Every structure is written in C-alpha cells, then in structure tokens.
C-alpha cells in the first residue's frame, strides 16, 4: 500500500518512522504545513519517503496527524478523494465530527493513537477473556506533544459524559482518585470525564453497562518521570527527553462463573506509541474497507497488539499474588 | 489545629479515593497471550 502521513508533529513523524520499516508499505508520502519538517524527515529517512505534492497521487491510506481540532475537515477532504483515513486525534469534538462523516467510498478509522487507541485495544483484549462484562475503567497520563499537553491542561473544564448503568450521564469531576500505573509512573491522581474513550468503547462493546475514563491533568502536583521504564518497550527504541505516559484499563465481569477483573496497562512515550498504533492501523486490511469504525471495533485486536509488541509497545497485566 | 488543617488540605489536594494494591505486581503479557 501507499500510505500518506498528513501532519508531521510529534505523532506524525513517529508514524512515518514506523511505516518506513513496514514490509507491506510500498511508499510513504508526507504532507505538512511546515516545510522544514518535511525536509527534516527526508533527511532522516532518505528515499524511503517523499514529499506529497501531487494532489492526485495514488495514496491508499492517509494517517491524519494534524493539530487537534482540524481532523474533521482534513479527513473529509481525503475521503472525498477516495482515500481511506486513519485519525490520531484525541480531541472529543474531532471524534464526534469524524463519526458523522460519510465514509461510503473509503475507510475511516477513528481513535488510532495512545488514548484513545491503545487504551481501546487493551479493553477489547481484556473483555474477550471475560463473560458478562459489567464495568470498564480507563485511565491515562501523558501527552503526545506541546499541542496535546496544552489541551490536557485545559481538560479540567472539558468534561465528557460517561456511560453509566446503560445511559449517558454527565461525568462528575469530583475529587481526584489515586490510580496505580506500572512503575516507574506509579500512583497518580486522576480526575474523571476528560477522555473520549466511553463514546468509542460503547460502539465496540454496546452491552457493557458502565464505561468511564479518567485522566491525570498536568499540574503542579502531578509529575511523570522520564526514567527508563522497567517494561522493555521504550527502552529499546529512541531515547528522548519526552516524559513517559501510561494507559491503564480495568475490565470487570465474570470468568468461570465467578467475579473477575483484568487490569492491563502500557507505559510508553505517548507520541511514540501513538505513531506505532497509527502505522499498524493504517496497514490493517480493514483500514481500506468503506465505513466508519473506531479502532476498538477492529476485528482482530490481538493481531494488532501482537504487532505493537513486536514494535516495542508492550502491554502488562497486574497479577494479584496468590 | 493548624497542623490538622494543613493535613486535611494536603489530603484534599492529593485525592481521597484509590486503594493501593496490597500485593501482586505487573507482568508483561507474553506472546502466547497475544495470539
């Protein structure tokens, strides 16, 4: 396939990096409003990438990694030209607008990043191991780039509804709750209601009665270390000064007739992991099938998690001592 | 009294919920668990 990457910010450039090493990708073309970023990418990746200048170039799938708030217009343009789209936006308004787009001629995959994205894959994986799933909780910390960090800081006022007892309910900001992420992130305060995961996960798992999400909001009392994690993913790849982030999901239901809860998490640099998720999503067969889908609705979540692990994005599970 | 107030303020700032895991630990998902 020929893959386009539209937007070369923190996530877009990581998606390019992942795509150039992908066997099934014949060519990667890049478009950015900042020519210096295209030039820098060409310097880094050589003739494996090209600037996307011809609007009629035959591009099969476009990873849209432009600034939050722009994805609806950008995706609509590509879909109208017959190109499938994979959106990395975590902006709730973007996500809602994307869900309303006409994707009758090409595929549109929404929420293919760290959170949403990896978070939804972990939930699907956990839910598949349980019967009668009753509760899903997602928590995350981190940001992909400066624009994402700014949005996260504003998220205190951006309360998204949660799915509670089978209906949409206003999320209560309430007092922060400590959430235990894997080391070295550890325990951090999270507040509810700032993430779009409930909307996307409800599409993927409509029978689950309660889905909520919470977020560590950047502030003076929250800090994420940039020490190398004990999980192997980020350590073997590029070392940057970007802080680590984490997603953690709790899924409760029944297994073998008794109540059970599965807890999965990933610690990684959010932009690095988001780039890998977007690249994997863009090369899945379903990416080019017409229709709108959230990443968490993908038919083969395990294959994606397996491929992400191969690329260094490794999931962990919390196991109580026996 | 002042000390109690300060402690209360810190607790409010740091959150009231959440129960720490008493035992157990994180383990990387193996390849077999992703097939």
mmCIF file of C-alpha atoms in Angstrom:
data_model
loop_
_atom_site.group_PDB
_atom_site.id
_atom_site.type_symbol
_atom_site.label_atom_id
_atom_site.label_comp_id
_atom_site.label_asym_id
_atom_site.label_seq_id
_atom_site.Cartn_x
_atom_site.Cartn_y
_atom_site.Cartn_z
ATOM 1 C CA UNK A 1 0.000 0.000 0.000
ATOM 2 C CA UNK A 2 0.972 3.609 -0.424
ATOM 3 C CA UNK A 3 0.480 5.495 2.837
ATOM 4 C CA UNK A 4 0.291 9.231 3.257
ATOM 5 C CA UNK A 5 1.032 10.974 6.533
ATOM 6 C CA UNK A 6 -0.694 14.328 6.833
ATOM 7 C CA UNK A 7 0.847 16.351 9.638
ATOM 8 C CA UNK A 8 4.392 15.927 10.923
ATOM 9 C CA UNK A 9 4.097 16.800 14.588
ATOM 10 C CA UNK A 10 5.162 14.540 17.426
ATOM 11 C CA UNK A 11 2.812 11.731 16.386
ATOM 12 C CA UNK A 12 3.024 12.134 12.608
ATOM 13 C CA UNK A 13 6.788 11.867 12.445
ATOM 14 C CA UNK A 14 6.661 8.720 14.620
ATOM 15 C CA UNK A 15 4.081 7.245 12.275
ATOM 16 C CA UNK A 16 6.437 7.885 9.352
ATOM 17 C CA UNK A 17 9.238 6.188 11.244
ATOM 18 C CA UNK A 18 7.100 3.120 11.856
ATOM 19 C CA UNK A 19 5.720 2.988 8.321
ATOM 20 C CA UNK A 20 9.062 3.114 6.531
ATOM 21 C CA UNK A 21 10.017 -0.094 8.269
ATOM 22 C CA UNK A 22 6.814 -1.899 7.392
ATOM 23 C CA UNK A 23 7.077 -4.647 4.822
ATOM 24 C CA UNK A 24 3.688 -4.127 3.188
ATOM 25 C CA UNK A 25 4.185 -0.390 2.724
ATOM 26 C CA UNK A 26 5.362 0.345 -0.772
ATOM 27 C CA UNK A 27 5.853 4.055 -0.257
ATOM 28 C CA UNK A 28 5.325 6.777 2.355
ATOM 29 C CA UNK A 29 4.440 10.301 1.290
ATOM 30 C CA UNK A 30 4.287 13.210 3.698
ATOM 31 C CA UNK A 31 2.418 16.473 3.841
ATOM 32 C CA UNK A 32 2.920 19.229 6.389
ATOM 33 C CA UNK A 33 2.203 22.923 6.669
ATOM 34 C CA UNK A 34 5.790 23.294 7.871
ATOM 35 C CA UNK A 35 8.269 22.656 5.032
ATOM 36 C CA UNK A 36 11.152 22.366 7.500
ATOM 37 C CA UNK A 37 9.585 19.242 8.979
ATOM 38 C CA UNK A 38 9.237 17.601 5.580
ATOM 39 C CA UNK A 39 12.867 18.424 4.852
ATOM 40 C CA UNK A 40 13.976 17.034 8.216
ATOM 41 C CA UNK A 41 12.022 13.825 7.634
ATOM 42 C CA UNK A 42 13.536 13.400 4.189
ATOM 43 C CA UNK A 43 16.963 13.865 5.705
ATOM 44 C CA UNK A 44 16.222 11.220 8.332
ATOM 45 C CA UNK A 45 14.549 8.624 6.129
ATOM 46 C CA UNK A 46 16.124 9.294 2.728
ATOM 47 C CA UNK A 47 14.467 7.997 -0.408
ATOM 48 C CA UNK A 48 12.106 5.776 1.578
ATOM 49 C CA UNK A 49 9.864 8.812 1.935
ATOM 50 C CA UNK A 50 8.752 11.589 -0.388
ATOM 51 C CA UNK A 51 7.018 14.907 -0.085
ATOM 52 C CA UNK A 52 3.366 14.653 -1.048
ATOM 53 C CA UNK A 53 2.986 17.428 -3.580
ATOM 54 C CA UNK A 54 0.706 15.910 -6.215
ATOM 55 C CA UNK A 55 -2.912 16.139 -5.006
ATOM 56 C CA UNK A 56 -3.849 13.328 -7.381
ATOM 57 C CA UNK A 57 -1.117 10.968 -6.228
ATOM 58 C CA UNK A 58 -2.417 7.423 -5.740
ATOM 59 C CA UNK A 59 -2.464 7.161 -1.940
ATOM 60 C CA UNK A 60 -4.400 4.278 -0.387
ATOM 61 C CA UNK A 61 -4.495 5.315 3.266
ATOM 62 C CA UNK A 62 -3.753 8.618 4.979
ATOM 63 C CA UNK A 63 -2.684 8.847 8.604
ATOM 64 C CA UNK A 64 -4.086 12.183 9.710
ATOM 65 C CA UNK A 65 -1.855 13.591 12.448
ATOM 66 C CA UNK A 66 -2.603 17.273 12.113
ATOM 67 C CA UNK A 67 -3.380 19.505 15.092
ATOM 68 C CA UNK A 68 -6.374 18.636 17.270
ATOM 69 C CA UNK A 69 -9.476 20.380 16.011
ATOM 70 C CA UNK A 70 -8.564 20.009 12.334
ATOM 71 C CA UNK A 71 -9.221 16.323 11.727
ATOM 72 C CA UNK A 72 -12.794 16.549 10.502
ATOM 73 C CA UNK A 73 -12.014 18.873 7.615
ATOM 74 C CA UNK A 74 -8.785 17.112 6.687
ATOM 75 C CA UNK A 75 -10.386 13.659 6.812
ATOM 76 C CA UNK A 76 -13.380 14.820 4.777
ATOM 77 C CA UNK A 77 -11.073 16.064 2.029
ATOM 78 C CA UNK A 78 -9.242 12.754 1.812
ATOM 79 C CA UNK A 79 -12.418 10.679 1.955
ATOM 80 C CA UNK A 80 -13.923 12.785 -0.838
ATOM 81 C CA UNK A 81 -10.859 11.963 -2.926
ATOM 82 C CA UNK A 82 -11.383 8.239 -2.285
ATOM 83 C CA UNK A 83 -8.526 7.852 0.190
ATOM 84 C CA UNK A 84 -9.046 5.910 3.404
ATOM 85 C CA UNK A 85 -8.207 7.751 6.621
ATOM 86 C CA UNK A 86 -6.750 6.812 9.991
ATOM 87 C CA UNK A 87 -7.201 9.611 12.524
ATOM 88 C CA UNK A 88 -4.947 10.024 15.542
ATOM 89 C CA UNK A 89 -6.978 12.766 17.175
ATOM 90 C CA UNK A 90 -7.918 12.577 20.842
ATOM 91 C CA UNK A 91 -9.989 15.747 20.609
ATOM 92 C CA UNK A 92 -13.592 14.900 21.584
ATOM 93 C CA UNK A 93 -15.035 17.370 19.070
ATOM 94 C CA UNK A 94 -12.883 15.862 16.327
ATOM 95 C CA UNK A 95 -14.013 12.357 17.248
ATOM 96 C CA UNK A 96 -17.703 13.251 17.273
ATOM 97 C CA UNK A 97 -17.358 15.053 13.928
ATOM 98 C CA UNK A 98 -15.459 12.161 12.370
ATOM 99 C CA UNK A 99 -18.159 9.703 13.436
ATOM 100 C CA UNK A 100 -20.626 11.717 11.349
ATOM 101 C CA UNK A 101 -18.565 11.746 8.148
ATOM 102 C CA UNK A 102 -19.598 9.878 5.038
ATOM 103 C CA UNK A 103 -17.168 7.008 4.539
ATOM 104 C CA UNK A 104 -19.162 5.072 1.980
ATOM 105 C CA UNK A 105 -16.335 5.084 -0.547
ATOM 106 C CA UNK A 106 -13.289 4.566 1.684
ATOM 107 C CA UNK A 107 -12.439 3.518 5.222
ATOM 108 C CA UNK A 108 -12.299 5.832 8.224
ATOM 109 C CA UNK A 109 -10.607 4.580 11.386
ATOM 110 C CA UNK A 110 -11.038 6.840 14.404
ATOM 111 C CA UNK A 111 -9.053 6.995 17.624
ATOM 112 C CA UNK A 112 -5.856 5.329 16.430
ATOM 113 C CA UNK A 113 -3.374 6.733 18.926
ATOM 114 C CA UNK A 114 -2.351 6.225 22.544
ATOM 115 C CA UNK A 115 -5.569 7.300 24.251
ATOM 116 C CA UNK A 116 -7.871 6.667 22.530
ATOM 117 C CA UNK A 117 -6.316 3.828 20.581
ATOM 118 C CA UNK A 118 -4.061 1.602 22.593
ATOM 119 C CA UNK A 119 -6.467 2.002 25.512
ATOM 120 C CA UNK A 120 -9.334 0.600 23.423
ATOM 121 C CA UNK A 121 -7.264 -2.344 22.182
ATOM 122 C CA UNK A 122 -6.395 -3.252 25.777
ATOM 123 C CA UNK A 123 -10.045 -3.069 26.795
ATOM 124 C CA UNK A 124 -11.136 -5.287 23.914
ATOM 125 C CA UNK A 125 -8.425 -7.796 24.767
ATOM 126 C CA UNK A 126 -9.497 -7.928 28.406
ATOM 127 C CA UNK A 127 -13.202 -8.069 27.560
ATOM 128 C CA UNK A 128 -12.619 -11.038 25.271
ATOM 129 C CA UNK A 129 -11.350 -13.042 28.254
ATOM 130 C CA UNK A 130 -14.447 -12.359 30.367
ATOM 131 C CA UNK A 131 -18.145 -13.102 30.240
ATOM 132 C CA UNK A 132 -20.829 -10.619 31.158
ATOM 133 C CA UNK A 133 -18.538 -7.569 31.268
ATOM 134 C CA UNK A 134 -20.103 -5.069 33.678
ATOM 135 C CA UNK A 135 -17.551 -2.300 34.109
ATOM 136 C CA UNK A 136 -14.770 -0.685 32.109
ATOM 137 C CA UNK A 137 -12.470 1.951 33.538
ATOM 138 C CA UNK A 138 -9.772 3.656 31.514
ATOM 139 C CA UNK A 139 -7.117 5.932 32.979
ATOM 140 C CA UNK A 140 -4.267 7.680 31.271
ATOM 141 C CA UNK A 141 -1.414 10.055 31.894
ATOM 142 C CA UNK A 142 0.779 11.834 29.394
ATOM 143 C CA UNK A 143 0.646 13.823 26.214
ATOM 144 C CA UNK A 144 1.921 13.414 22.680
ATOM 145 C CA UNK A 145 3.290 16.859 22.003
ATOM 146 C CA UNK A 146 3.015 20.515 23.018
ATOM 147 C CA UNK A 147 -0.441 20.903 21.478
ATOM 148 C CA UNK A 148 -1.669 17.809 23.254
ATOM 149 C CA UNK A 149 -0.161 18.985 26.540
ATOM 150 C CA UNK A 150 -1.965 22.307 26.207
ATOM 151 C CA UNK A 151 -5.234 20.506 25.575
ATOM 152 C CA UNK A 152 -4.696 18.191 28.511
ATOM 153 C CA UNK A 153 -4.135 21.193 30.778
ATOM 154 C CA UNK A 154 -7.457 22.580 29.600
ATOM 155 C CA UNK A 155 -9.204 19.271 30.114
ATOM 156 C CA UNK A 156 -10.289 20.198 33.641
ATOM 157 C CA UNK A 157 -13.177 22.051 32.059
ATOM 158 C CA UNK A 158 -13.760 19.611 29.178
ATOM 159 C CA UNK A 159 -15.934 17.016 30.856
ATOM 160 C CA UNK A 160 -17.067 14.202 28.579
ATOM 161 C CA UNK A 161 -20.075 12.075 29.530
ATOM 162 C CA UNK A 162 -19.597 8.570 30.844
ATOM 163 C CA UNK A 163 -21.793 5.552 30.113
ATOM 164 C CA UNK A 164 -23.364 4.622 33.431
ATOM 165 C CA UNK A 165 -25.941 1.921 34.005
ATOM 166 C CA UNK A 166 -26.910 1.870 30.354
ATOM 167 C CA UNK A 167 -27.256 5.584 29.676
ATOM 168 C CA UNK A 168 -25.102 8.628 29.092
ATOM 169 C CA UNK A 169 -24.524 10.602 32.264
ATOM 170 C CA UNK A 170 -22.616 13.754 32.980
ATOM 171 C CA UNK A 171 -19.278 12.819 34.393
ATOM 172 C CA UNK A 172 -18.707 14.190 37.840
ATOM 173 C CA UNK A 173 -15.361 15.834 38.143
ATOM 174 C CA UNK A 174 -15.323 15.015 41.880
ATOM 175 C CA UNK A 175 -12.183 14.687 43.926
ATOM 176 C CA UNK A 176 -9.136 13.114 42.320
ATOM 177 C CA UNK A 177 -8.556 9.417 42.848
ATOM 178 C CA UNK A 178 -5.226 7.690 43.003
ATOM 179 C CA UNK A 179 -4.635 5.325 40.102
ATOM 180 C CA UNK A 180 -1.806 2.810 40.139
ATOM 181 C CA UNK A 181 0.075 2.676 36.861
ATOM 182 C CA UNK A 182 3.059 0.378 36.314
ATOM 183 C CA UNK A 183 6.440 1.608 37.506
ATOM 184 C CA UNK A 184 8.083 3.975 37.050
ATOM 185 C CA UNK A 185 4.927 6.045 36.602
ATOM 186 C CA UNK A 186 3.395 4.678 39.783
ATOM 187 C CA UNK A 187 0.417 6.187 41.598
ATOM 188 C CA UNK A 188 -1.045 9.431 40.320
ATOM 189 C CA UNK A 189 -4.224 11.387 40.894
ATOM 190 C CA UNK A 190 -6.776 11.083 38.102
ATOM 191 C CA UNK A 191 -9.981 13.007 37.543
ATOM 192 C CA UNK A 192 -12.949 11.694 35.627
ATOM 193 C CA UNK A 193 -14.585 12.755 32.464
ATOM 194 C CA UNK A 194 -11.953 14.247 30.206
ATOM 195 C CA UNK A 195 -11.442 11.420 27.715
ATOM 196 C CA UNK A 196 -13.477 10.281 24.714
ATOM 197 C CA UNK A 197 -12.991 6.554 25.355
ATOM 198 C CA UNK A 198 -16.506 5.936 26.741
ATOM 199 C CA UNK A 199 -18.060 7.032 23.439
ATOM 200 C CA UNK A 200 -15.729 4.889 21.329
ATOM 201 C CA UNK A 201 -15.808 1.862 23.607
ATOM 202 C CA UNK A 202 -19.586 1.935 23.774
ATOM 203 C CA UNK A 203 -19.588 1.472 19.988
ATOM 204 C CA UNK A 204 -17.262 -1.506 20.327
ATOM 205 C CA UNK A 205 -18.905 -3.060 23.404
ATOM 206 C CA UNK A 206 -22.506 -1.813 23.464
ATOM 207 C CA UNK A 207 -23.725 -4.344 26.038
ATOM 208 C CA UNK A 208 -21.367 -3.152 28.790
ATOM 209 C CA UNK A 209 -23.441 -1.080 31.230
ATOM 210 C CA UNK A 210 -20.749 1.187 32.680
ATOM 211 C CA UNK A 211 -17.740 2.740 30.926
ATOM 212 C CA UNK A 212 -15.770 5.588 32.471
ATOM 213 C CA UNK A 213 -12.434 7.249 31.878
ATOM 214 C CA UNK A 214 -10.145 9.432 33.931
ATOM 215 C CA UNK A 215 -7.062 11.440 33.245
ATOM 216 C CA UNK A 216 -4.049 12.801 35.058
ATOM 217 C CA UNK A 217 -4.213 16.504 34.356
ATOM 218 C CA UNK A 218 -0.809 18.202 34.092
ATOM 219 C CA UNK A 219 -0.339 20.466 37.047
ATOM 220 C CA UNK A 220 1.985 21.351 39.872
ATOM 221 C CA UNK A 221 1.095 18.255 41.862
ATOM 222 C CA UNK A 222 1.478 15.750 39.033
ATOM 223 C CA UNK A 223 4.752 14.683 37.617
ATOM 224 C CA UNK A 224 5.762 11.831 35.370
ATOM 225 C CA UNK A 225 9.299 10.657 35.497
ATOM 226 C CA UNK A 226 11.297 10.208 32.320
ATOM 227 C CA UNK A 227 13.450 7.457 33.739
ATOM 228 C CA UNK A 228 13.699 4.378 31.607
ATOM 229 C CA UNK A 229 10.820 2.100 32.459
ATOM 230 C CA UNK A 230 11.270 -1.415 33.671
ATOM 231 C CA UNK A 231 8.956 -2.506 30.895
ATOM 232 C CA UNK A 232 11.086 -3.105 27.850
ATOM 233 C CA UNK A 233 9.205 -1.140 25.191
ATOM 234 C CA UNK A 234 10.545 2.389 25.317
ATOM 235 C CA UNK A 235 13.983 1.358 26.423
ATOM 236 C CA UNK A 236 14.971 -0.336 23.218
ATOM 237 C CA UNK A 237 13.838 2.455 20.968
ATOM 238 C CA UNK A 238 14.728 6.088 20.664
ATOM 239 C CA UNK A 239 15.753 7.829 23.837
ATOM 240 C CA UNK A 240 14.277 11.255 24.110
ATOM 241 C CA UNK A 241 13.565 13.727 26.840
ATOM 242 C CA UNK A 242 9.830 13.254 26.319
ATOM 243 C CA UNK A 243 8.173 12.138 29.508
ATOM 244 C CA UNK A 244 6.616 8.743 29.783
ATOM 245 C CA UNK A 245 2.883 8.322 29.758
ATOM 246 C CA UNK A 246 0.675 5.380 30.557
ATOM 247 C CA UNK A 247 -2.716 3.927 29.837
ATOM 248 C CA UNK A 248 -4.361 1.563 32.291
ATOM 249 C CA UNK A 249 -7.636 -0.284 31.828
ATOM 250 C CA UNK A 250 -9.729 -2.224 34.325
ATOM 251 C CA UNK A 251 -12.371 -4.548 32.979
ATOM 252 C CA UNK A 252 -14.714 -6.334 35.367
ATOM 253 C CA UNK A 253 -17.005 -9.229 34.574
ATOM 254 C CA UNK A 254 -17.232 -12.915 35.259
ATOM 255 C CA UNK A 255 -14.940 -15.780 34.402
ATOM 256 C CA UNK A 256 -15.639 -19.416 35.106
ATOM 257 C CA UNK A 257 -18.755 -18.375 36.977
ATOM 258 C CA UNK A 258 -17.069 -16.038 39.467
ATOM 259 C CA UNK A 259 -16.452 -12.286 39.524
ATOM 260 C CA UNK A 260 -13.182 -11.345 37.884
ATOM 261 C CA UNK A 261 -11.281 -8.219 36.995
ATOM 262 C CA UNK A 262 -8.489 -7.854 34.456
ATOM 263 C CA UNK A 263 -6.086 -4.916 34.599
ATOM 264 C CA UNK A 264 -3.868 -4.133 31.614
ATOM 265 C CA UNK A 265 -1.527 -1.199 31.065
ATOM 266 C CA UNK A 266 1.173 0.175 28.820
ATOM 267 C CA UNK A 267 3.917 2.610 29.826
ATOM 268 C CA UNK A 268 5.479 4.385 26.889
ATOM 269 C CA UNK A 269 6.129 7.772 25.380
ATOM 270 C CA UNK A 270 2.654 8.652 24.130
ATOM 271 C CA UNK A 271 3.710 10.097 20.775
ATOM 272 C CA UNK A 272 5.957 7.112 20.045
ATOM 273 C CA UNK A 273 3.252 4.612 20.910
ATOM 274 C CA UNK A 274 0.605 6.629 19.069
ATOM 275 C CA UNK A 275 2.748 6.635 15.932
ATOM 276 C CA UNK A 276 3.101 2.866 16.144
ATOM 277 C CA UNK A 277 -0.639 2.393 16.688
ATOM 278 C CA UNK A 278 -1.462 4.623 13.726
ATOM 279 C CA UNK A 279 1.016 2.801 11.491
ATOM 280 C CA UNK A 280 -0.333 -0.605 12.479
ATOM 281 C CA UNK A 281 -3.923 0.584 11.992
ATOM 282 C CA UNK A 282 -3.122 2.003 8.559
ATOM 283 C CA UNK A 283 -1.697 -1.289 7.340
ATOM 284 C CA UNK A 284 -4.561 -3.471 8.543
ATOM 285 C CA UNK A 285 -6.747 -4.907 5.752
ATOM 286 C CA UNK A 286 -9.880 -3.315 7.238
ATOM 287 C CA UNK A 287 -8.362 0.172 7.035
ATOM 288 C CA UNK A 288 -9.377 0.457 3.396
ATOM 289 C CA UNK A 289 -12.804 -1.134 3.740
ATOM 290 C CA UNK A 290 -15.526 1.510 3.373
ATOM 291 C CA UNK A 291 -17.211 2.569 6.590
ATOM 292 C CA UNK A 292 -16.573 4.399 9.841
ATOM 293 C CA UNK A 293 -15.077 2.449 12.723
ATOM 294 C CA UNK A 294 -13.309 3.163 15.981
ATOM 295 C CA UNK A 295 -10.008 1.376 16.393
ATOM 296 C CA UNK A 296 -11.551 -0.598 19.240
ATOM 297 C CA UNK A 297 -14.081 -2.069 16.811
ATOM 298 C CA UNK A 298 -11.349 -3.718 14.778
ATOM 299 C CA UNK A 299 -11.972 -7.383 14.059
ATOM 300 C CA UNK A 300 -8.528 -8.619 15.082
ATOM 301 C CA UNK A 301 -7.355 -6.749 18.158
ATOM 302 C CA UNK A 302 -4.942 -9.495 19.127
ATOM 303 C CA UNK A 303 -3.079 -9.228 15.844
ATOM 304 C CA UNK A 304 -2.647 -5.512 16.415
ATOM 305 C CA UNK A 305 -1.423 -5.926 19.994
ATOM 306 C CA UNK A 306 0.945 -8.640 18.819
ATOM 307 C CA UNK A 307 2.327 -6.392 16.099
ATOM 308 C CA UNK A 308 2.637 -3.484 18.532
ATOM 309 C CA UNK A 309 4.551 -5.696 20.953
ATOM 310 C CA UNK A 310 6.876 -6.650 18.122
ATOM 311 C CA UNK A 311 7.473 -2.949 17.577
ATOM 312 C CA UNK A 312 8.244 -2.421 21.263
ATOM 313 C CA UNK A 313 4.861 -1.241 22.567
ATOM 314 C CA UNK A 314 4.419 -3.868 25.271
ATOM 315 C CA UNK A 315 1.395 -4.381 27.437
ATOM 316 C CA UNK A 316 1.499 -5.571 31.028
ATOM 317 C CA UNK A 317 -1.097 -7.114 33.285
ATOM 318 C CA UNK A 318 -1.486 -6.692 37.026
ATOM 319 C CA UNK A 319 -1.485 -10.001 38.788
ATOM 320 C CA UNK A 320 -2.542 -10.288 42.400
ATOM 321 C CA UNK A 321 -0.320 -12.518 44.465
ATOM 322 C CA UNK A 322 -1.809 -15.946 45.012
ATOM 323 C CA UNK B 1 -5.416 22.793 64.842
ATOM 324 C CA UNK B 2 -3.312 24.447 62.146
ATOM 325 C CA UNK B 3 -1.473 21.169 61.552
ATOM 326 C CA UNK B 4 -4.755 19.269 61.221
ATOM 327 C CA UNK B 5 -5.960 21.836 58.719
ATOM 328 C CA UNK B 6 -2.782 21.512 56.691
ATOM 329 C CA UNK B 7 -3.040 17.711 56.658
ATOM 330 C CA UNK B 8 -6.659 17.984 55.561
ATOM 331 C CA UNK B 9 -5.712 20.373 52.775
ATOM 332 C CA UNK B 10 -2.982 18.040 51.535
ATOM 333 C CA UNK B 11 -5.382 15.092 51.557
ATOM 334 C CA UNK B 12 -7.914 17.066 49.559
ATOM 335 C CA UNK B 13 -5.213 18.086 47.096
ATOM 336 C CA UNK B 14 -3.885 14.580 46.720
ATOM 337 C CA UNK B 15 -7.231 12.857 46.462
ATOM 338 C CA UNK B 16 -9.259 10.695 48.720
ATOM 339 C CA UNK B 17 -10.015 7.628 46.668
ATOM 340 C CA UNK B 18 -7.985 4.744 45.473
ATOM 341 C CA UNK B 19 -6.858 1.684 47.317
ATOM 342 C CA UNK B 20 -3.260 0.668 46.787
ATOM 343 C CA UNK B 21 -2.595 -2.842 45.558
ATOM 344 C CA UNK B 22 -1.757 -4.817 48.675
ATOM 345 C CA UNK B 23 0.189 -7.473 46.862
ATOM 346 C CA UNK B 24 0.921 -8.743 43.408
ATOM 347 C CA UNK B 25 2.656 -6.954 40.589
ATOM 348 C CA UNK B 26 2.812 -6.081 36.929
ATOM 349 C CA UNK B 27 3.886 -8.698 34.424
ATOM 350 C CA UNK B 28 4.478 -8.210 30.720
ATOM 351 C CA UNK B 29 1.950 -10.020 28.555
ATOM 352 C CA UNK B 30 3.654 -12.897 26.838
ATOM 353 C CA UNK B 31 3.474 -13.666 23.150
ATOM 354 C CA UNK B 32 1.147 -16.596 23.806
ATOM 355 C CA UNK B 33 -1.322 -14.229 25.460
ATOM 356 C CA UNK B 34 -1.431 -12.107 22.316
ATOM 357 C CA UNK B 35 -2.251 -14.870 19.874
#
